[in-house]
Amino acid sequence: MVFLNSLGVINSYHLRDSEAYLFHSETVEVPTLRPNDCFVKIECCSVGKLDLLVSEGQVPGHEIVGSVVAVGSDVEGIKPGMRVGMGFFNEDYYAKFDQTFSTEEYQNSDLKDSVYEYSKIAYGGFADGVIWDARYVYPIPKTMSSIAAAPILFTGSIVYSALCDIEVKPGDRIGVLGIGGIGHLAIQYIKAWGCQAIAMSTKLDKSQDALKFGAEEFYDLADEESLSVAPKMDSILVTSPVALKDYDFFISLLQPGGTLAILGHTNKPIIINSSYLISEGKRVVGVAVSSPLTVMKALEFAAANKIISQTETLEMNEINCTVALQRVKNSAARYKSVLCTPNYLPILINQSW
């Protein structure tokens, strides 16, 4: 193969069947970098529920870690050889969905061609390389492995953002509703924050894991009587939509002035009796996608407090991309699946709790 530039090619995995989560691989040449771009060789990519929403033809993956190979002319602070993370935020992402453009204006604009040219290789970490806006790239703390850092870039940062938004204080009792990808990190962040983590799940087989992650109490969601007599909580983080069968019941578990924070997407409309909200000053809030600054702070906090996601690793290929997404869809991953590129097959260090 003859390269038109020295950066070579990117091998990526595109979704070809959104029901069975089947993939095909494509190879594209790395284009000339634009002024704010950086080219990153991917080491690993964590897999999450947002990846289930990717359309056919696209490349999933929004929790990416790799090493910088080259940068554009205007890039500052990010240099070749640095280990960096990236994920939800990218300048091209905002350009493509800029609300100032109607669909017709976008289709007829020069912006479409510019974004499409790069979107084939810029979006998604199911690949061995990626082009990213360097303003949305985060240096990985030296004390964190790439596999440990990847889940923090979106999943962990959502938890950190929630704790900041609802103004959690040391000593608070914080409930975690659903012990999955978000929930198992939430327990660790809450404990490191100096709070009491109260785990709640429909899956009793996760009780020992929850306590291992740092929860002080575990409650079976089927046992409403035990929950009803438990001490009230200052806040509850809703990390799994399947766990919520009655919003009013969980709001009743809050202290007056407490907050029910929704981190996971819900499958059904939220119906709430307003009496709790009015008479006891309770509130229900949604946690927005973390800002770039929050992502950096979440990484630093995780590194300083040894917050490590429990992961299962797979070599990145067409078959394992399918396996990873199916495990996420079926809530079978314990607790995050991470795809590692063939050029990055690390010797996994025993990460004890």
XYZ file of C-alpha atoms in Angstrom:
353
model
C 0.000 0.000 0.000
C 1.260 3.477 -0.861
C 0.580 6.191 1.719
C -0.038 9.763 0.585
C 1.243 10.954 3.969
C 3.372 9.553 6.755
C 0.542 8.866 9.230
C -0.578 5.635 7.572
C -4.056 4.142 7.972
C -6.746 3.537 10.567
C -8.519 0.198 10.886
C -12.002 0.699 12.308
C -15.036 -1.457 13.075
C -18.345 -0.228 11.666
C -21.729 -1.458 12.833
C -23.467 -3.298 9.962
C -26.400 -4.834 11.842
C -27.938 -2.862 14.700
C -30.107 -5.759 15.906
C -27.460 -8.482 16.153
C -24.628 -5.943 16.670
C -22.549 -7.315 13.830
C -19.511 -5.449 12.525
C -17.295 -5.161 9.486
C -13.834 -3.650 9.362
C -12.732 -0.793 7.131
C -9.333 0.721 6.474
C -8.980 4.405 5.649
C -5.949 6.578 5.161
C -5.296 9.190 7.828
C -6.016 12.594 6.248
C -3.940 15.704 6.691
C -4.576 17.026 10.179
C -6.484 20.265 10.566
C -5.068 22.945 12.901
C -6.810 21.697 16.094
C -6.647 17.978 15.321
C -4.556 15.279 16.908
C -4.051 11.744 15.671
C -4.133 9.110 18.421
C -3.210 5.431 18.185
C -5.805 3.708 20.348
C -4.802 1.351 23.138
C -8.231 0.491 24.480
C -11.868 1.538 24.462
C -14.405 0.925 27.213
C -17.919 -0.074 26.145
C -21.134 1.444 27.509
C -24.868 1.628 26.891
C -24.533 4.725 24.690
C -22.741 2.503 22.186
C -26.001 0.595 21.743
C -27.496 3.735 20.174
C -24.982 3.943 17.327
C -26.492 3.739 13.840
C -25.475 1.237 11.203
C -22.372 2.361 9.335
C -20.989 4.242 12.332
C -18.094 3.389 14.654
C -19.061 3.045 18.356
C -16.836 3.866 21.311
C -16.815 6.953 23.543
C -14.354 6.023 26.316
C -11.034 5.952 24.462
C -7.406 5.903 25.613
C -4.334 5.974 23.410
C -1.042 7.613 22.556
C -0.699 10.822 20.544
C 1.128 10.324 17.243
C 0.805 13.766 15.641
C -0.880 17.127 16.254
C -2.127 20.015 14.108
C -0.441 23.377 13.792
C -2.566 25.171 16.430
C -2.505 22.487 19.128
C -1.044 23.516 22.493
C -0.465 21.350 25.571
C -0.936 18.031 23.772
C 2.235 16.544 22.304
C 3.216 13.367 20.450
C 3.964 10.534 22.848
C 1.455 11.672 25.492
C -1.078 9.127 26.773
C -4.491 10.720 26.505
C -8.180 9.981 26.817
C -11.163 11.214 24.853
C -14.795 10.418 24.530
C -18.103 12.208 24.261
C -16.769 15.663 23.414
C -15.343 16.586 20.023
C -15.541 19.797 18.015
C -16.810 17.885 14.998
C -19.615 16.457 17.129
C -20.911 19.951 17.830
C -20.399 21.102 14.247
C -22.390 18.203 12.869
C -25.326 18.847 15.207
C -25.114 22.653 15.340
C -28.649 23.871 16.019
C -28.102 26.986 13.885
C -28.277 24.734 10.819
C -31.497 23.239 9.571
C -31.236 19.791 7.992
C -31.548 21.307 4.514
C -28.931 23.985 5.237
C -26.573 21.373 6.617
C -26.996 19.092 3.604
C -26.270 21.986 1.242
C -23.383 23.510 3.187
C -19.636 23.091 2.878
C -19.711 21.971 6.515
C -21.335 18.671 5.524
C -18.482 17.659 3.253
C -15.876 18.742 5.802
C -17.475 16.816 8.639
C -18.240 13.741 6.541
C -14.650 13.515 5.327
C -13.426 13.263 8.897
C -16.405 11.506 10.477
C -15.476 8.240 8.747
C -12.387 8.094 10.913
C -13.023 10.617 13.687
C -15.950 9.113 15.551
C -15.664 6.121 17.806
C -13.037 4.118 19.610
C -13.744 0.732 18.015
C -10.602 1.270 15.933
C -6.829 1.269 16.209
C -6.605 5.024 15.667
C -8.721 8.153 15.759
C -8.630 11.830 14.776
C -9.844 14.094 17.585
C -10.051 17.781 18.379
C -7.137 18.275 20.772
C -9.193 20.735 22.846
C -11.257 17.749 23.994
C -8.361 15.414 24.771
C -7.299 14.746 28.366
C -3.872 13.691 29.650
C -4.150 10.452 31.615
C -2.653 10.549 35.146
C 0.593 8.601 35.240
C -0.627 6.451 38.125
C -3.605 5.117 36.141
C -3.434 2.269 33.652
C -5.140 2.872 30.319
C -7.728 0.191 31.095
C -8.515 1.811 34.452
C -8.782 5.282 32.899
C -11.083 4.436 29.986
C -14.331 3.921 31.988
C -13.773 7.204 33.853
C -13.901 9.281 30.664
C -17.688 9.086 30.495
C -19.142 6.697 33.072
C -17.020 7.882 36.003
C -17.265 11.529 35.024
C -21.077 11.336 35.063
C -20.904 10.174 38.692
C -18.422 12.916 39.610
C -20.645 15.483 37.902
C -23.687 14.267 39.851
C -21.925 14.519 43.213
C -20.884 18.076 42.377
C -24.280 19.121 40.998
C -26.287 17.936 44.008
C -23.688 19.339 46.423
C -22.940 16.144 48.289
C -21.171 16.676 51.628
C -18.913 14.305 53.592
C -21.032 12.212 55.937
C -24.106 12.163 53.697
C -25.969 8.908 53.112
C -26.044 8.452 49.339
C -28.081 5.698 47.739
C -26.980 3.998 44.525
C -29.894 2.475 42.660
C -28.583 -0.175 40.268
C -25.130 -1.758 40.555
C -23.803 -1.886 37.000
C -21.252 0.066 34.993
C -22.213 3.418 36.521
C -23.299 2.051 39.898
C -20.088 0.211 40.797
C -18.065 3.369 40.118
C -20.621 5.512 41.969
C -20.090 3.487 45.149
C -16.346 4.092 44.953
C -16.672 7.825 44.269
C -19.152 8.204 47.127
C -16.875 6.422 49.570
C -13.872 8.509 48.476
C -16.027 11.639 48.921
C -16.337 10.754 52.605
C -19.967 9.659 52.371
C -21.868 6.471 53.172
C -22.752 4.504 50.043
C -26.036 2.589 50.231
C -26.358 0.019 47.447
C -29.739 -1.078 46.075
C -30.280 -3.686 43.375
C -32.646 -6.350 42.114
C -29.693 -8.740 41.792
C -28.739 -10.322 45.092
C -25.641 -11.868 43.546
C -24.165 -8.359 43.391
C -24.405 -7.783 47.152
C -20.872 -8.956 47.935
C -19.462 -6.987 45.025
C -21.233 -3.844 46.240
C -19.732 -4.222 49.708
C -16.320 -4.879 48.152
C -16.602 -1.654 46.153
C -17.212 0.236 49.408
C -20.951 0.181 50.116
C -21.830 0.166 53.812
C -25.260 -1.374 53.282
C -26.958 -3.410 50.572
C -30.718 -3.699 50.036
C -32.674 -6.042 47.804
C -35.135 -3.891 45.860
C -37.704 -6.662 46.137
C -37.687 -6.212 49.915
C -39.500 -2.896 50.212
C -40.182 -3.458 53.910
C -36.477 -3.455 54.812
C -35.895 -0.352 52.724
C -38.851 1.429 54.303
C -37.411 1.110 57.824
C -33.817 1.912 56.792
C -32.419 5.331 57.728
C -33.385 8.004 55.220
C -30.888 9.022 52.560
C -29.713 12.509 51.641
C -29.569 11.693 47.929
C -30.134 8.732 45.618
C -28.338 8.252 42.317
C -30.494 6.400 39.786
C -28.003 4.575 37.570
C -30.258 1.979 35.976
C -33.725 2.533 34.481
C -34.749 -1.094 35.042
C -34.385 -0.622 38.783
C -37.109 1.989 39.061
C -40.586 0.572 39.480
C -42.032 3.349 41.608
C -40.478 6.803 41.733
C -42.680 7.833 44.649
C -41.373 4.948 46.754
C -37.756 5.931 46.243
C -38.497 9.597 46.827
C -40.045 8.526 50.144
C -36.644 7.096 51.157
C -35.097 10.578 51.022
C -34.571 12.975 53.887
C -36.578 16.222 53.652
C -34.709 18.344 51.120
C -33.156 15.247 49.550
C -32.444 14.727 45.860
C -33.225 11.921 43.445
C -30.626 12.295 40.666
C -31.201 10.437 37.406
C -27.976 9.353 35.697
C -29.296 6.538 33.508
C -31.754 6.910 30.645
C -35.296 5.912 31.562
C -37.402 3.742 29.256
C -40.751 5.098 30.410
C -42.219 8.499 31.326
C -41.437 9.695 34.846
C -44.612 9.945 36.916
C -44.263 11.520 40.360
C -46.697 12.502 43.087
C -45.810 16.141 43.722
C -46.783 16.033 47.421
C -43.293 14.900 48.499
C -41.666 17.615 46.444
C -43.870 20.364 47.825
C -44.320 19.370 51.464
C -40.778 18.125 52.122
C -38.746 20.164 49.660
C -37.429 17.132 47.803
C -36.322 17.361 44.201
C -35.729 15.218 41.138
C -32.909 16.225 38.793
C -31.256 14.903 35.677
C -27.481 14.910 35.465
C -26.173 16.436 32.266
C -23.250 15.061 30.286
C -20.047 16.051 32.036
C -18.169 19.117 30.814
C -14.564 18.722 29.606
C -13.352 20.301 32.858
C -15.393 17.813 34.883
C -13.884 14.914 32.941
C -10.387 16.101 33.881
C -11.363 16.498 37.537
C -13.008 13.059 37.565
C -9.799 11.500 36.248
C -7.663 13.300 38.830
C -10.031 12.356 41.667
C -10.067 8.714 40.582
C -6.275 8.610 40.378
C -5.829 10.266 43.773
C -8.326 7.921 45.461
C -7.472 4.717 43.586
C -10.930 4.392 42.051
C -10.684 1.514 39.576
C -13.411 0.056 37.426
C -13.811 -3.703 37.523
C -13.305 -4.703 33.910
C -13.353 -7.640 31.555
C -10.940 -7.220 28.640
C -11.278 -8.455 25.066
C -9.013 -8.119 22.065
C -10.578 -5.709 19.597
C -11.814 -7.501 16.469
C -15.104 -7.952 14.610
C -16.283 -10.842 16.770
C -15.375 -9.295 20.116
C -16.976 -5.958 19.200
C -20.206 -7.942 18.845
C -19.598 -9.851 22.081
C -18.937 -6.657 24.039
C -22.097 -4.890 22.857
C -24.267 -7.943 23.441
C -22.931 -8.276 26.989
C -23.683 -4.618 27.650
C -27.204 -4.944 26.212
C -27.895 -8.000 28.363
C -26.381 -6.377 31.483
C -23.949 -9.306 31.637
C -20.703 -7.312 31.865
C -19.070 -7.227 35.295
C -18.800 -4.341 35.310
C -17.271 -2.699 32.232
C -16.100 -4.390 29.034
C -12.908 -2.958 27.560
C -11.695 -3.676 24.040
C -7.901 -3.628 23.622
C -6.302 -3.117 20.222
C -3.920 -5.844 19.017
C -0.978 -3.434 19.295
C -1.838 -2.930 22.965
C -2.126 -6.252 24.733
C -1.076 -5.211 28.226
C 0.103 -7.431 31.028
C -2.783 -6.845 33.396
C -1.555 -5.824 36.816
C -3.578 -7.244 39.695
C -5.713 -4.290 40.776
C -6.718 -5.228 44.301
C -9.482 -3.405 46.110
